[in-house]
PDB file of C-alpha atoms in Angstrom:
ATOM      1  CA  UNK A   1     -13.281   8.342  10.722  1.00  0.00           C
ATOM      2  CA  UNK A   2     -16.412   6.547   9.594  1.00  0.00           C
ATOM      3  CA  UNK A   3     -14.693   4.103   7.234  1.00  0.00           C
ATOM      4  CA  UNK A   4     -11.050   3.426   6.546  1.00  0.00           C
ATOM      5  CA  UNK A   5      -7.798   2.699   8.287  1.00  0.00           C
ATOM      6  CA  UNK A   6      -6.705   5.577  10.545  1.00  0.00           C
ATOM      7  CA  UNK A   7      -3.076   4.456  10.869  1.00  0.00           C
ATOM      8  CA  UNK A   8      -0.460   1.831  10.133  1.00  0.00           C
ATOM      9  CA  UNK A   9       2.125   1.295  12.868  1.00  0.00           C
ATOM     10  CA  UNK A  10       5.631   0.068  12.143  1.00  0.00           C
ATOM     11  CA  UNK A  11       8.122  -1.244  14.688  1.00  0.00           C
ATOM     12  CA  UNK A  12      11.550   0.245  13.997  1.00  0.00           C
ATOM     13  CA  UNK A  13      14.981  -0.155  15.600  1.00  0.00           C
ATOM     14  CA  UNK A  14      16.110   2.323  18.267  1.00  0.00           C
ATOM     15  CA  UNK A  15      17.359   5.574  16.745  1.00  0.00           C
ATOM     16  CA  UNK A  16      15.554   5.110  13.403  1.00  0.00           C
ATOM     17  CA  UNK A  17      12.554   7.388  13.904  1.00  0.00           C
ATOM     18  CA  UNK A  18      14.328  10.717  13.377  1.00  0.00           C
ATOM     19  CA  UNK A  19      15.634   9.743   9.930  1.00  0.00           C
ATOM     20  CA  UNK A  20      12.320   8.234   8.870  1.00  0.00           C
ATOM     21  CA  UNK A  21      10.427  11.396   9.801  1.00  0.00           C
ATOM     22  CA  UNK A  22      13.037  13.561   8.054  1.00  0.00           C
ATOM     23  CA  UNK A  23      12.557  11.528   4.854  1.00  0.00           C
ATOM     24  CA  UNK A  24       8.792  12.038   4.876  1.00  0.00           C
ATOM     25  CA  UNK A  25       9.180  15.743   5.650  1.00  0.00           C
ATOM     26  CA  UNK A  26      11.870  16.472   3.029  1.00  0.00           C
ATOM     27  CA  UNK A  27      11.133  14.013   0.224  1.00  0.00           C
ATOM     28  CA  UNK A  28       7.360  13.864   0.483  1.00  0.00           C
ATOM     29  CA  UNK A  29       6.529  17.233   2.066  1.00  0.00           C
ATOM     30  CA  UNK A  30       4.464  15.477   4.740  1.00  0.00           C
ATOM     31  CA  UNK A  31       3.948  16.924   8.221  1.00  0.00           C
ATOM     32  CA  UNK A  32       5.733  14.723  10.761  1.00  0.00           C
ATOM     33  CA  UNK A  33       6.628  14.926  14.446  1.00  0.00           C
ATOM     34  CA  UNK A  34       7.467  12.828  17.461  1.00  0.00           C
ATOM     35  CA  UNK A  35       4.532  12.639  19.867  1.00  0.00           C
ATOM     36  CA  UNK A  36       3.812  10.871  23.119  1.00  0.00           C
ATOM     37  CA  UNK A  37       0.855   8.538  23.529  1.00  0.00           C
ATOM     38  CA  UNK A  38      -0.194   5.922  26.090  1.00  0.00           C
ATOM     39  CA  UNK A  39       2.596   3.587  24.910  1.00  0.00           C
ATOM     40  CA  UNK A  40       5.373   6.211  24.895  1.00  0.00           C
ATOM     41  CA  UNK A  41       7.016   8.150  22.085  1.00  0.00           C
ATOM     42  CA  UNK A  42       5.970   7.546  18.497  1.00  0.00           C
ATOM     43  CA  UNK A  43       6.928   9.156  15.191  1.00  0.00           C
ATOM     44  CA  UNK A  44       3.764  10.309  13.436  1.00  0.00           C
ATOM     45  CA  UNK A  45       3.504  11.198   9.727  1.00  0.00           C
ATOM     46  CA  UNK A  46       0.262  12.686   8.426  1.00  0.00           C
ATOM     47  CA  UNK A  47      -0.621  11.026   5.119  1.00  0.00           C
ATOM     48  CA  UNK A  48      -4.246  12.068   4.760  1.00  0.00           C
ATOM     49  CA  UNK A  49      -7.236  13.456   6.577  1.00  0.00           C
ATOM     50  CA  UNK A  50      -7.162  11.650   9.937  1.00  0.00           C
ATOM     51  CA  UNK A  51      -4.654   9.113   8.557  1.00  0.00           C
ATOM     52  CA  UNK A  52      -1.112   8.530   9.788  1.00  0.00           C
ATOM     53  CA  UNK A  53       1.955   6.351   9.536  1.00  0.00           C
ATOM     54  CA  UNK A  54       3.296   5.617  13.021  1.00  0.00           C
ATOM     55  CA  UNK A  55       6.889   4.574  13.738  1.00  0.00           C
ATOM     56  CA  UNK A  56       7.543   3.140  17.193  1.00  0.00           C
ATOM     57  CA  UNK A  57      11.054   2.276  18.289  1.00  0.00           C
ATOM     58  CA  UNK A  58      11.512  -1.067  20.023  1.00  0.00           C
ATOM     59  CA  UNK A  59      14.302  -3.180  21.440  1.00  0.00           C
ATOM     60  CA  UNK A  60      12.371  -6.319  20.490  1.00  0.00           C
ATOM     61  CA  UNK A  61      13.416  -8.257  17.383  1.00  0.00           C
ATOM     62  CA  UNK A  62      11.732  -6.904  14.268  1.00  0.00           C
ATOM     63  CA  UNK A  63      10.045  -9.477  12.060  1.00  0.00           C
ATOM     64  CA  UNK A  64      11.518  -9.905   8.586  1.00  0.00           C
ATOM     65  CA  UNK A  65       9.749  -8.149   5.718  1.00  0.00           C
ATOM     66  CA  UNK A  66       6.725 -10.210   4.693  1.00  0.00           C
ATOM     67  CA  UNK A  67       5.882  -8.491   1.406  1.00  0.00           C
ATOM     68  CA  UNK A  68       3.191  -6.116   2.714  1.00  0.00           C
ATOM     69  CA  UNK A  69       2.876  -2.658   1.188  1.00  0.00           C
ATOM     70  CA  UNK A  70       0.765   0.484   1.303  1.00  0.00           C
ATOM     71  CA  UNK A  71      -0.184   2.977  -1.393  1.00  0.00           C
ATOM     72  CA  UNK A  72       0.444   6.667  -0.848  1.00  0.00           C
ATOM     73  CA  UNK A  73      -1.132   9.171  -3.225  1.00  0.00           C
ATOM     74  CA  UNK A  74       1.155  12.127  -3.921  1.00  0.00           C
ATOM     75  CA  UNK A  75      -0.172  15.500  -5.074  1.00  0.00           C
ATOM     76  CA  UNK A  76       3.248  16.682  -6.317  1.00  0.00           C
ATOM     77  CA  UNK A  77       4.975  13.669  -7.837  1.00  0.00           C
ATOM     78  CA  UNK A  78       7.901  15.576  -9.369  1.00  0.00           C
ATOM     79  CA  UNK A  79       9.403  16.776  -6.058  1.00  0.00           C
ATOM     80  CA  UNK A  80       9.693  13.326  -4.419  1.00  0.00           C
ATOM     81  CA  UNK A  81      10.870  11.880  -7.752  1.00  0.00           C
ATOM     82  CA  UNK A  82      13.632  14.497  -8.028  1.00  0.00           C
ATOM     83  CA  UNK A  83      14.660  13.914  -4.397  1.00  0.00           C
ATOM     84  CA  UNK A  84      14.957  10.162  -4.935  1.00  0.00           C
ATOM     85  CA  UNK A  85      16.639  10.394  -8.341  1.00  0.00           C
TER      86      UNK A  85
END
């Protein structure tokens, strides 16, 4: 990638990754899988060309939500909307 952010990594509680990946697969139609990298297992959701959301389980305390957000562009808005409705 010449310019841009290739991934955003989230720390999640143990056991959370499977449900998170299922949501992105079912609701958003995004390819997702658990992979292994240098730091261990990580849930990986493809959200664009060479762009991913990463979900890494940790036993460490997770910081409270600080108001950050990301924008995800959806090609088929009606399917995720119907799923969430």
